[in-house]
Coordinates of C-alpha atoms and ligand atoms in Angstrom, one line a residue:
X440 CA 0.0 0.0 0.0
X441 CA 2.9 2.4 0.8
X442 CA 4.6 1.8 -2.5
X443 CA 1.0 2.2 -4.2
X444 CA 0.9 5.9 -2.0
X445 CA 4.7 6.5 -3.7
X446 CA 4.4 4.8 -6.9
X447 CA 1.1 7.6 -7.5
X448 CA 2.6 10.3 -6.0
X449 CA 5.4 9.9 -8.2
X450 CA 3.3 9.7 -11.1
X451 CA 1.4 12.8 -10.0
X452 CA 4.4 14.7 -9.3
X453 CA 6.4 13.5 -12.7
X454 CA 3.5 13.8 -15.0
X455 CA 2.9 17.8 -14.1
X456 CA 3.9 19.5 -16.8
X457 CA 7.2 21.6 -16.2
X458 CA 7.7 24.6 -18.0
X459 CA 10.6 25.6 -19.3
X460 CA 12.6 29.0 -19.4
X461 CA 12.6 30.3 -22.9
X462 CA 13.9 32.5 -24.4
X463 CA 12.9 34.2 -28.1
X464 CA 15.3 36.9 -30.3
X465 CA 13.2 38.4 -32.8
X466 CA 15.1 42.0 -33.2
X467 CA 13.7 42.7 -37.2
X468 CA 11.5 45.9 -36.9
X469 CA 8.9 44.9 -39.6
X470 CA 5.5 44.3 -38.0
X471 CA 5.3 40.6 -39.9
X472 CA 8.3 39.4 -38.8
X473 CA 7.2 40.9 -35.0
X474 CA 3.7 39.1 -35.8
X475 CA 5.1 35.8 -36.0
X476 CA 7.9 35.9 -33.3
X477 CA 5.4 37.5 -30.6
X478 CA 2.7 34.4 -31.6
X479 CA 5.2 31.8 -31.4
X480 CA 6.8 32.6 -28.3
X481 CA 2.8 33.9 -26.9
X482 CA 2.1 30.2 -27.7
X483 CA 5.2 28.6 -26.1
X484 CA 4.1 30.8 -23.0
X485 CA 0.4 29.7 -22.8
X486 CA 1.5 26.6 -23.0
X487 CA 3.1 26.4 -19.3
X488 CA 6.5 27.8 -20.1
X489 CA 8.3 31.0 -19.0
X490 CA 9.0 33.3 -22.1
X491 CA 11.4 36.0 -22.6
X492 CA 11.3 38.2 -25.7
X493 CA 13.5 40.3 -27.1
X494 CA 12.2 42.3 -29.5
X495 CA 11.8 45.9 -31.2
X496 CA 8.0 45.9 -29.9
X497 CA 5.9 45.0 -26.1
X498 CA 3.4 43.0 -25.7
X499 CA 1.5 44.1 -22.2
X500 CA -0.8 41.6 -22.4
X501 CA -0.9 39.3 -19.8
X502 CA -0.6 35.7 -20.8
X503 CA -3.4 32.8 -19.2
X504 CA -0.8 30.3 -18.5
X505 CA 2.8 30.5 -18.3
X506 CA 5.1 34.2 -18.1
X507 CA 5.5 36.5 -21.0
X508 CA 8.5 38.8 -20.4
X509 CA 9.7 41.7 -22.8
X510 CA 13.0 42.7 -23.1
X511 CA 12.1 45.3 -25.9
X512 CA 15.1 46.9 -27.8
X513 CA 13.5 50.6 -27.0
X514 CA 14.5 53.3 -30.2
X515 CA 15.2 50.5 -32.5
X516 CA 12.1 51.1 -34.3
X517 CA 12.1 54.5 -34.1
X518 CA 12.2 56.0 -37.4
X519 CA 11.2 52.7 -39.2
X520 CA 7.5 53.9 -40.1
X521 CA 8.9 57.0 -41.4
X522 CA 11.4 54.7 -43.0
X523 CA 8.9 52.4 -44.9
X524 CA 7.2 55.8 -45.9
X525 CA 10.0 57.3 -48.3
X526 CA 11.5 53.6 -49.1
X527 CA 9.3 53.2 -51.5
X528 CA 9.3 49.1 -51.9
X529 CA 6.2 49.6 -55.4
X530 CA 10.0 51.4 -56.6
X531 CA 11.2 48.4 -58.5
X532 CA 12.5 44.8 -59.5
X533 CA 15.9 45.5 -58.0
X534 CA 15.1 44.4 -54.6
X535 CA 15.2 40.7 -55.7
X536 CA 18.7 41.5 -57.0
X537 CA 22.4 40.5 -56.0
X538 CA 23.1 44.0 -54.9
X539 CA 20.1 44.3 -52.5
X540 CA 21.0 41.2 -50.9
X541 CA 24.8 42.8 -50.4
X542 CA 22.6 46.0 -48.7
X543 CA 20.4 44.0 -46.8
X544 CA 23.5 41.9 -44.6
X545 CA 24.7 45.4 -44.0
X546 CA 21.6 46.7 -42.7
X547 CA 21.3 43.2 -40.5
X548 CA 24.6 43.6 -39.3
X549 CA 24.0 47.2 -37.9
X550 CA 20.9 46.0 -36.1
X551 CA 23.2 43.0 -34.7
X552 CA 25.3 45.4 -33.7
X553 CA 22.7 47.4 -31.8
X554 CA 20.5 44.7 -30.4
X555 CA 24.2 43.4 -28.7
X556 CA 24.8 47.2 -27.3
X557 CA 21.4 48.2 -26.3
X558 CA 21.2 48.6 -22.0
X559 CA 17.9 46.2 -21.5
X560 CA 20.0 43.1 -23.8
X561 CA 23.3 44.1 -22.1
X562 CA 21.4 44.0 -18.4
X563 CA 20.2 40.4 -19.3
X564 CA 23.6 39.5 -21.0
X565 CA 24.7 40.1 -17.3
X566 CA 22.5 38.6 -15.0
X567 CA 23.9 35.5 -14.6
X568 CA 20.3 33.9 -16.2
X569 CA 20.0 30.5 -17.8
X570 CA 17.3 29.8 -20.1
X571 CA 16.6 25.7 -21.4
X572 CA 16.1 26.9 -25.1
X573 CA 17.3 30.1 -27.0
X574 CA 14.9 30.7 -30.4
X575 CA 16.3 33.2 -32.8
X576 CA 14.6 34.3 -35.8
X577 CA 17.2 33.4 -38.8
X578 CA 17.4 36.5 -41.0
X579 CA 21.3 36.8 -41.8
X580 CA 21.9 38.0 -38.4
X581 CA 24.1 35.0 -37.4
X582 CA 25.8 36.5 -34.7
X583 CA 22.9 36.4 -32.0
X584 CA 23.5 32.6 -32.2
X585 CA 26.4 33.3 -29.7
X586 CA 23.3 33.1 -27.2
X587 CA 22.4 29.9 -26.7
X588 CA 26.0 29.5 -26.0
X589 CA 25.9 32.4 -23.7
X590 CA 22.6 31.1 -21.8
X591 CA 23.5 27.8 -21.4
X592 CA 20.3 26.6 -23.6
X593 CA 19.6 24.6 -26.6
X594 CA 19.9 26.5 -30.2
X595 CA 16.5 26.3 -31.5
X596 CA 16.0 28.8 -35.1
X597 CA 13.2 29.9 -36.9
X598 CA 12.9 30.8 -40.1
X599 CA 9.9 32.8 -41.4
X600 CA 10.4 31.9 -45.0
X601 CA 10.3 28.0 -44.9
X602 CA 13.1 26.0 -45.9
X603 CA 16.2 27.6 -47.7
X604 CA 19.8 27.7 -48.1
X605 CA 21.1 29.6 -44.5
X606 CA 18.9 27.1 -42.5
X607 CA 19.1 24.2 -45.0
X608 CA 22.8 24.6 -44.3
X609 CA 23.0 24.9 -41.2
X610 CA 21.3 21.4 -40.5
X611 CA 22.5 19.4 -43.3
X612 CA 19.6 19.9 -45.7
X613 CA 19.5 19.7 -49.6
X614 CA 18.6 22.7 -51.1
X615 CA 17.6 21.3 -54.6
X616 CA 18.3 23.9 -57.3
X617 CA 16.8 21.6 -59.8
X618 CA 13.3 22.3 -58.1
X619 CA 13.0 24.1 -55.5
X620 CA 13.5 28.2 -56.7
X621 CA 15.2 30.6 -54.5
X622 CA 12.7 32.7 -52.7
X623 CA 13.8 35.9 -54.7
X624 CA 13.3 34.8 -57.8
X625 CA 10.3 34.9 -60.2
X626 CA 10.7 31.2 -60.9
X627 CA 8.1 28.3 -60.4
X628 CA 8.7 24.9 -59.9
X629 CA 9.0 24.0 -63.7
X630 CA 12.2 25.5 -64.5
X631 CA 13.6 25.9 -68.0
X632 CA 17.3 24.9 -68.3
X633 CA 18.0 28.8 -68.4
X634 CA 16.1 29.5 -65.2
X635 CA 18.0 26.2 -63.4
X636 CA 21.2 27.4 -64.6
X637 CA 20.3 31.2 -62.7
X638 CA 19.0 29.5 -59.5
X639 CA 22.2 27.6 -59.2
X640 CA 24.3 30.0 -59.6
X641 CA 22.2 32.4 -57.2
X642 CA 22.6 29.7 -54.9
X643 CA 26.1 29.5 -55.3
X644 CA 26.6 33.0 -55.1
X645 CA 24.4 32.8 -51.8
X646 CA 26.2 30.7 -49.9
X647 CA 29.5 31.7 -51.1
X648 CA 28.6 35.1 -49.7
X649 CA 27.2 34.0 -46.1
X650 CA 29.6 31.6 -45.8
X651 CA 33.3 33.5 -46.5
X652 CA 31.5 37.2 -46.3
X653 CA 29.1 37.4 -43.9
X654 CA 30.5 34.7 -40.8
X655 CA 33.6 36.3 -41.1
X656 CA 32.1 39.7 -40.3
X657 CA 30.4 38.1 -37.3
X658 CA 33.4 36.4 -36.3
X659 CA 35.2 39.4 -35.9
X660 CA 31.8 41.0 -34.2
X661 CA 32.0 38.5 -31.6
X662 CA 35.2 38.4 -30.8
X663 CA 35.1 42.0 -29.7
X664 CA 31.8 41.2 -27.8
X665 CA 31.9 37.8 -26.5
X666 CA 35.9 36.9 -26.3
X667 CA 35.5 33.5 -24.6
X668 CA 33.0 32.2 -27.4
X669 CA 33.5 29.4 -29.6
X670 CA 33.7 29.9 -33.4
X671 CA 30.7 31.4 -34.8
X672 CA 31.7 28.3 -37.8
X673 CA 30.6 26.3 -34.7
X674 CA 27.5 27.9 -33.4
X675 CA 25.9 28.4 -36.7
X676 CA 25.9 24.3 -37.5
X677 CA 24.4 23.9 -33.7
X678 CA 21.4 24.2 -33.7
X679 CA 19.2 21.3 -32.3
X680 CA 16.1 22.4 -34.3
X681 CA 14.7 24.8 -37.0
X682 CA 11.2 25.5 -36.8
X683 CA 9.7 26.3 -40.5
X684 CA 7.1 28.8 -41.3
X685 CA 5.9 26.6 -43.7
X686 CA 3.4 23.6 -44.7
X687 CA 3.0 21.5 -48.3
X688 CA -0.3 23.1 -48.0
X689 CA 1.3 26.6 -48.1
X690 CA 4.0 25.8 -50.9
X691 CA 5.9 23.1 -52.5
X692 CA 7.2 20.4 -50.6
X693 CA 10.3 20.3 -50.2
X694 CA 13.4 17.1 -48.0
X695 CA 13.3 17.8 -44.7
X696 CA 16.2 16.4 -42.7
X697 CA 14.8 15.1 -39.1
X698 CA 15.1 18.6 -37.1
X699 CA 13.2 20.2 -39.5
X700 CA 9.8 20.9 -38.3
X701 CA 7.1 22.5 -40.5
X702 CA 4.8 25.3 -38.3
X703 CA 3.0 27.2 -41.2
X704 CA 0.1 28.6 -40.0
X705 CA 1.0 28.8 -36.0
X706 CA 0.1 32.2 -35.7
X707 CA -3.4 31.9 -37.6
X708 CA -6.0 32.5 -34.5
X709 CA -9.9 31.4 -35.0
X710 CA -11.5 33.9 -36.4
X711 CA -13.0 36.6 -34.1
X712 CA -16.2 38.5 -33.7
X713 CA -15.8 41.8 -36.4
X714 CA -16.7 45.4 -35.5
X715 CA -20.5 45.8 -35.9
X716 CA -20.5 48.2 -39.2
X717 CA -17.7 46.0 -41.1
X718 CA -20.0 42.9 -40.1
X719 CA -23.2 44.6 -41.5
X720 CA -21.1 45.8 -44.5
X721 CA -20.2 41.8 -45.3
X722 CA -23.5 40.4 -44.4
X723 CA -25.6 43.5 -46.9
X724 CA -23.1 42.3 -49.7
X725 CA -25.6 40.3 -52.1
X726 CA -22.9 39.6 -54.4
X727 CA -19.9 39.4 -52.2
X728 CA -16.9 40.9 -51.1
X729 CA -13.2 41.6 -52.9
X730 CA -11.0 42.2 -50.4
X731 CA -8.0 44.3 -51.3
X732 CA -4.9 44.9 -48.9
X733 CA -1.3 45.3 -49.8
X734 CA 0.0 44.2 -46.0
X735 CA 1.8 46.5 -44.0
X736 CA 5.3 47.4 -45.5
X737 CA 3.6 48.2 -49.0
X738 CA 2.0 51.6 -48.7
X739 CA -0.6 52.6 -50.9
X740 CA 0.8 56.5 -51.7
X741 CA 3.4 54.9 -52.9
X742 CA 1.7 52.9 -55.5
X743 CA 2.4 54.2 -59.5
X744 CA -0.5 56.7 -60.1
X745 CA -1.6 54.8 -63.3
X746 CA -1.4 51.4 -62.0
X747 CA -3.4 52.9 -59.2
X748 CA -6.2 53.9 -60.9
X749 CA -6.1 50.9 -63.4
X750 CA -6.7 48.7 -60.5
X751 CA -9.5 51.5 -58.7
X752 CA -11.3 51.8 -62.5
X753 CA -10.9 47.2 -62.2
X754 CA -12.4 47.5 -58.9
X755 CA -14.9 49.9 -59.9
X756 CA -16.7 47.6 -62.5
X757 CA -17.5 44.9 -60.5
X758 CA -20.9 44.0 -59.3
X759 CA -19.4 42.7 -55.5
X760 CA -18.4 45.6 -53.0
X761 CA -14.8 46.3 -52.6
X762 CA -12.9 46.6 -49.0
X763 CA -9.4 48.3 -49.9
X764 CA -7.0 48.6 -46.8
X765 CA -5.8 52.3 -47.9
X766 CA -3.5 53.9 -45.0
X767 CA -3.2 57.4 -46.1
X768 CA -2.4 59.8 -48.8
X769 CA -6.1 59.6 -50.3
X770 CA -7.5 62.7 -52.0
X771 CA -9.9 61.7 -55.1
X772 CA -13.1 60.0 -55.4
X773 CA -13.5 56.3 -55.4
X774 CA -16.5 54.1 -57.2
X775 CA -19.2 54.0 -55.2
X776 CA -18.6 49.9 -54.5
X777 CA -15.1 50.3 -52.9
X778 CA -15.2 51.2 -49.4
X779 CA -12.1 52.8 -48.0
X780 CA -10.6 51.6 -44.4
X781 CA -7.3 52.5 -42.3
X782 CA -7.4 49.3 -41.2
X783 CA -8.4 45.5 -41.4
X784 CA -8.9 42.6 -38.9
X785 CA -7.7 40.5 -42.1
X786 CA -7.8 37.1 -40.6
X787 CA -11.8 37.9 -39.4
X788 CA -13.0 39.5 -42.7
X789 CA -11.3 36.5 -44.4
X790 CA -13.7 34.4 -42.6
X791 CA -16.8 36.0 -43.7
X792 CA -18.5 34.1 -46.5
X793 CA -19.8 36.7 -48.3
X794 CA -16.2 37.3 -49.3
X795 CA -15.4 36.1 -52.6
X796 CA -11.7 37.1 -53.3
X797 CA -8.6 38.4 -52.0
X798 CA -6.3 40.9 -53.7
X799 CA -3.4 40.6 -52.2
X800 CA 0.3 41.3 -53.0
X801 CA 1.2 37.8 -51.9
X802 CA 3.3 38.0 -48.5
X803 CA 3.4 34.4 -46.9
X804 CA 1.1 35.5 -43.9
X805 CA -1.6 36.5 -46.1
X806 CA -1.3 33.2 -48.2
X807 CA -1.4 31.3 -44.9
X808 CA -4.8 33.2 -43.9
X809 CA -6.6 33.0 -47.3
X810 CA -5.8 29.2 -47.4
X811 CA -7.1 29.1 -44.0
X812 CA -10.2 30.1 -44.6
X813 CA -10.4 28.7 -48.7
X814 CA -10.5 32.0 -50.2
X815 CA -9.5 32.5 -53.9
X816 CA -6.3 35.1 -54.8
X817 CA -5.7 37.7 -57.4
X818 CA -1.5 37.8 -56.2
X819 CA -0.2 41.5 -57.2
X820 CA 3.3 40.5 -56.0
X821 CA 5.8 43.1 -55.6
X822 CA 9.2 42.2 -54.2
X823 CA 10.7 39.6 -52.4
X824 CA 8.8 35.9 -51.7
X825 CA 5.6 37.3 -53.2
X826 CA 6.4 36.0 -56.4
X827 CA 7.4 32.8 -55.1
X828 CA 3.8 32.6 -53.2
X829 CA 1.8 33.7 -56.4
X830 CA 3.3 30.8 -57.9
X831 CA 2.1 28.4 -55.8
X832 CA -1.2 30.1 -55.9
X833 CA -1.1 29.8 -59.5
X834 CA 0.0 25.6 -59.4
X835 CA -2.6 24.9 -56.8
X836 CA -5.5 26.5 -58.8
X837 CA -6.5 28.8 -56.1
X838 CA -5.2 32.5 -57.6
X839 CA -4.3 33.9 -60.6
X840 CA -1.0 36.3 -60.5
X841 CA -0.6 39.1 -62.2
X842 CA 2.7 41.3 -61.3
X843 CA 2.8 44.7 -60.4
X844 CA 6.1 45.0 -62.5
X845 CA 4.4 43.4 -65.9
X846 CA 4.1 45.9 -68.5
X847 CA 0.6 44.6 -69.2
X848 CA -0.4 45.6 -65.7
X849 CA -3.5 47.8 -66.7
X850 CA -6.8 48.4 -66.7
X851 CA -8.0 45.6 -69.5
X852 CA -5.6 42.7 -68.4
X853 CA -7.0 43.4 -64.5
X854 CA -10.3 43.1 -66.0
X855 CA -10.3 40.3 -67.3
X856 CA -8.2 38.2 -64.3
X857 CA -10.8 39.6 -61.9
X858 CA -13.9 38.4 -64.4
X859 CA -12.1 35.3 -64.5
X860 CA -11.6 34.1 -60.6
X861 CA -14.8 35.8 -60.1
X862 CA -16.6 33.7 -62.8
X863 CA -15.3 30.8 -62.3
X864 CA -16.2 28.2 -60.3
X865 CA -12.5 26.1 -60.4
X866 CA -10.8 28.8 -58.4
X867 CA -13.6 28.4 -55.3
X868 CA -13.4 24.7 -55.3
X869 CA -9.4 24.6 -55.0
X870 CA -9.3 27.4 -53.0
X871 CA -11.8 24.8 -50.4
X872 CA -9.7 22.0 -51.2
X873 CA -6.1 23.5 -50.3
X874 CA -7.6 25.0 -47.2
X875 CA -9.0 21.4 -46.5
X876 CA -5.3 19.8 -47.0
X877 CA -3.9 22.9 -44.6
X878 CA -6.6 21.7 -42.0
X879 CA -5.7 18.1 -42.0
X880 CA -2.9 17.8 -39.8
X881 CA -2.6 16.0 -36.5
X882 CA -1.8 18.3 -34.6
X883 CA -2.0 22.2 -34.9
X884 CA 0.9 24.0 -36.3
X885 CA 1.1 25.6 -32.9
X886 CA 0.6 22.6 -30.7
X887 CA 3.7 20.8 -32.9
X888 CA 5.5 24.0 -32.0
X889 CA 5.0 23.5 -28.7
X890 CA 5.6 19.8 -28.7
X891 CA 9.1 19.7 -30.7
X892 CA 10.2 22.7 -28.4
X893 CA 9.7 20.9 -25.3
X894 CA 11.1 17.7 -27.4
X895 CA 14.5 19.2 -28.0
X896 CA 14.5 20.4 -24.0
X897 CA 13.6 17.1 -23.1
X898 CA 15.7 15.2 -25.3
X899 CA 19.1 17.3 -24.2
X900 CA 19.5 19.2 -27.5
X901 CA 17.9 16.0 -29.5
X902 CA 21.7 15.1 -30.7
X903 CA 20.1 11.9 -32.3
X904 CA 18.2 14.1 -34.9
X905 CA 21.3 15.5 -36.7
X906 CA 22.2 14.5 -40.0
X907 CA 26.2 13.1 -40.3
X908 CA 26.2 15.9 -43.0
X909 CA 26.2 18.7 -40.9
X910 CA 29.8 18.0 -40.0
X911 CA 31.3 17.5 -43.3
X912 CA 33.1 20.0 -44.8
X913 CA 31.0 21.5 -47.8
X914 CA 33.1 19.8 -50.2
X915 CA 32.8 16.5 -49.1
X916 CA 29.0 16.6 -48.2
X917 CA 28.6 18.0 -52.2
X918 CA 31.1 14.8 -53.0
X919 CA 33.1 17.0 -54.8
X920 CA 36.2 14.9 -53.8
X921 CA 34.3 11.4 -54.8
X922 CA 33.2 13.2 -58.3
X923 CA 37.2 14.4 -58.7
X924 CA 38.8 10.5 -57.8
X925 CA 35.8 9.4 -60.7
X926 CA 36.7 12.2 -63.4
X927 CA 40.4 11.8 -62.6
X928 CA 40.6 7.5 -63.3
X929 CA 38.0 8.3 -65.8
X930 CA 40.5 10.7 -67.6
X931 CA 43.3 8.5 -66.6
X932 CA 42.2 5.7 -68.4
X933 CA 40.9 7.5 -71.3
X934 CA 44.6 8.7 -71.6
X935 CA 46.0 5.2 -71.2
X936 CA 43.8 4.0 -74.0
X937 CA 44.8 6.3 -76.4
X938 CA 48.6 5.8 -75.7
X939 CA 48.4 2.3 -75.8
X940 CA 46.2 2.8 -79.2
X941 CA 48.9 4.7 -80.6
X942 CA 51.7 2.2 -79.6
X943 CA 49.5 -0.4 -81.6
X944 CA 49.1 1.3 -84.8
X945 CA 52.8 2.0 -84.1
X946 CA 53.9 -1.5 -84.3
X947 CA 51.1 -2.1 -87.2
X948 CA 52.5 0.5 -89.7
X949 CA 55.8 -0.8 -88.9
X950 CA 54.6 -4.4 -90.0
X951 CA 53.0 -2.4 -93.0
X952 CA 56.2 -0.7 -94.1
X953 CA 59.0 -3.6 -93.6
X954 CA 55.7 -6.1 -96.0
X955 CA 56.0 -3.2 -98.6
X956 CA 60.1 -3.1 -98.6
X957 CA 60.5 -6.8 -98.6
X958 CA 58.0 -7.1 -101.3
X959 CA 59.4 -4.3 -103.6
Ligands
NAG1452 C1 -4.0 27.2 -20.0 O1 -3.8 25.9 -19.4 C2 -5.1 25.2 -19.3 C3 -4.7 23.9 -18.5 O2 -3.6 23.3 -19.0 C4 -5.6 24.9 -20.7 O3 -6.8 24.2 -20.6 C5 -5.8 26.2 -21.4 O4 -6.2 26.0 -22.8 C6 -4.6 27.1 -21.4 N1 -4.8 28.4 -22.0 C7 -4.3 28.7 -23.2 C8 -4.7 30.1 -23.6 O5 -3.6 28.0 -23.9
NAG1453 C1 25.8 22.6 -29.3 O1 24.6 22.2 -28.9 C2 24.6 21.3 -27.8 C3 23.2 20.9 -27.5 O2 22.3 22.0 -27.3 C4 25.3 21.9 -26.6 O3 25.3 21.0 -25.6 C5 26.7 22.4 -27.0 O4 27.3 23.1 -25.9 C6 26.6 23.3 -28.2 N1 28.0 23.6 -28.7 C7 28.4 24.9 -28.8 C8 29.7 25.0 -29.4 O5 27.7 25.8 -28.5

């Protein structure tokens, strides 16, 4: 009976649910990349664990379960909404180029720089705290994952584009040129021979770049602010687990070595209850809703004044109401079916079935909410991943993309798209059925989040997961070296052949000649 009393106590005692300390880096100031970090580690906290955040933003709320704490970077994002106002991102195709990506590790780098010298990170840097897990968002700012080392905890990363070559490195993954684009380019699945050669050699050029440019900077970074710390060559193939912002329901799909762990669609919350005049808006619209947002970073002042009014004189013709997420710099008159707002609880409007289409410009969180609610896309993309994500809208059957940057972006071509996904039937019925393949999953994508996070803690760093790869230097895991032994016998012998041809025609001419002087 006494052992029985133990023997339950223990199981009582052992089966409570221990949370661990956590902590999240998330230091980009762009609100998506804020959105996804704060819902992640918001999750991880309702789910019995102690959370710290650092981040450009605070979240006061208070959590149900668990701790949220914010360590916010104050003044880092001061200055950025002023910034996104004069960069004008509509400017042009030269953000998905090799020189952006050159402008874009400096402008990490500084922010590295800043997050590591700013009092709130350098007060935590220096409390003596330990944290089970350390989860940094991987955005070429390699050098923050000196903190797991720091805080004694496990090297979890997130990446907020899905698989690709930093992360797919980093854990040993294929990234397969052959197929999978890089997420700058324009490219879809199918790739001509032209397009493979250009995605290989952007590939190429990518990792040469991180790898001999970009460590190397951090290197030095760290030595000047953590002297004692091992190679960052050693940190950056550490990490015990890379959570994906990504799902085959989302995007292509794509190998997946072991600690690879696909979470598209964590930050998606159930639909909520919408303000009363929006809800009356949806529910008066006999013949639907278009939806129209560009996201946040796009700004709608900055948007070419003919394209503009192409799209409003699109808009205008169309039978359903349009809802256009317009922030400012509006001073003309609209059609009388498109309805103006600062602002837009997205995910809840989404949900409304009155709404028959989304124009969107095709950022990944948008994707993941109009596939979560089976919602057809016209994709306007603009820079960056959109392209990659009207592609896929495109190969499912849910969308229709038509660029901002194609000369035939006008009024007539927009016509006809929108008659087209609006007409339809096809695009409704794939739109249900992706959103029906993102639903079927066996666990949410935040309860796997929560489970392969406490897995890795568990498991002390999950060694077992890690491919043999990940050690090998690049030109062995590429089998560079095997391919050289093969083309070097290969030549070898080719050589050997011809020389010992040669000796035999040698001898056989020799025959030839002494025949023809014997018999003359
Ligand atoms: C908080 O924990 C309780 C008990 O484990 C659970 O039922 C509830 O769903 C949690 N709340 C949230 C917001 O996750
Ligand atoms: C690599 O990760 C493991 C597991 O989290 C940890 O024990 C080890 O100290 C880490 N190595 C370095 C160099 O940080």
């Amino acid at each position: 009976m006494k052992h029985l009393v133990s023997l339950l106590l223990f199981v009582l005692l052992t089966d409570k649910y221990e949370g661990a300390k956590i902590l999240g880096v998330f230091i980009l100031c762009g609100k998506s990349h804020y959105h996804l970090g704060n819902s992640l580690m918001r999750g991880l906290a309702e789910a019995g664990n102690d959370v710290t955040m650092i981040s450009p933003f605070e979240d006061k709320d208070p959590t149900e379960n668990g701790s949220y704490r914010n360590v916010v970077l104050t003044g880092i994002a001061d200055g950025y909404e002023d910034h996104l106002k004069r960069l004008n991102l509509f400017g042009g195709n030269d953000f998905n180029s090799f020189t952006h990506i050159v402008g874009f590790h400096k402008s990490v780098y500084s922010q590295v720089k800043r997050a590591f010298d700013h009092p709130n990170v350098q007060k935590l840097l220096n409390s003596n705290e330990q944290f089970d897990a350390v989860i940094i968002e991987q955005f070429s700012n390699d050098a923050l994952q000196v903190l797991p080392h720091h805080f004694n905890a496990h090297f979890i990363a997130f990446s907020p584009v899905g698989s690709y070559y930093t992360v797919n490195n980093m854990v040993g993954n294929p990234t397969m040129t052959s197929y999978t684009p890089g997420f700058i380019t324009t490219f879809s699945r199918d790739m001509s021979l032209f397009q493979r050669i250009y995605n290989t050699l952007l590939h190429l050029s990518q990792c040469f770049l991180e790898y001999f440019v970009l460590l190397d900077k951090y290197e030095k970074l760290l030595t000047e602010y953590f002297p004692s710390a091992p190679s960052i060559y050693d940190l950056h193939f550490n990490a015990s687990l890379v959570l994906l912002n990504s799902h085959e329901s989302l995007g292509q799909p794509v190998p997946l070595v072991p600690n690879m762990i696909n979470i598209g669609g964590f930050h998606v919350k159930p639909p909520k209850v919408l303000p009363v005049d929006l809800q009356r808006y949806l529910d008066e619209a006999e013949d639907g809703v278009v939806l129209l947002s560009f996201g946040s970073n796009l700004r709608m002042h900055n948007m070419d004044e003919g394209k503009r009014n192409a799209l409003v004189n699109a808009l205008g013709k169309l039978k359903q109401r349009v809802l256009w997420k317009w922030e400012s710099g509006y001073d003309f008159e609209l059609p009388p079916n498109i309805k103006r707002v600062n602002w837009i609880p997205q995910m809840d409007v989404l949900a409304h079935p009155n709404v028959k289409l989304f124009v969107t410009h095709g950022g990944l969180l948008s994707q993941t909410e109009t596939i979560y609610n089976g919602v057809p896309v016209l994709v306007i993309p603009v820079f960056g991943d959109q392209a990659m994500n009207a592609n896929n809208a495109v190969y499912d059957g849910y969308g229709l993309s038509l660029s901002y940057h194609d000369p035939q972006f006008g009024e007539a071509k927009l016509t006809a798209v929108l008659e087209k996904l609006l007409s339809e039937p096809r695009y409704q019925e794939n739109a249900k059925r992706v959103s029906r393949l993102y639903h079927d999953r066996y666990m949410t994508p935040m309860e796997t989040a929560v489970y392969w996070v406490d897995y890795v803690i568990r498991h002390h760093g999950a060694p077992h997961l890690r491919v043999a790869g990940v050690k090998l230097p690049w030109y062995k895991y590429c089998l560079l070296d095997v391919f050289g032994v093969i083309v070097i016998s290969f030549g070898l012998v080719i050589i050997s052949l011809v020389f010992l041809l040669k000796c035999i025609l040698k001898v056989f001419q020799n025959r030839k000649t002494a025949t023809k002087l014997k018999g003359s």
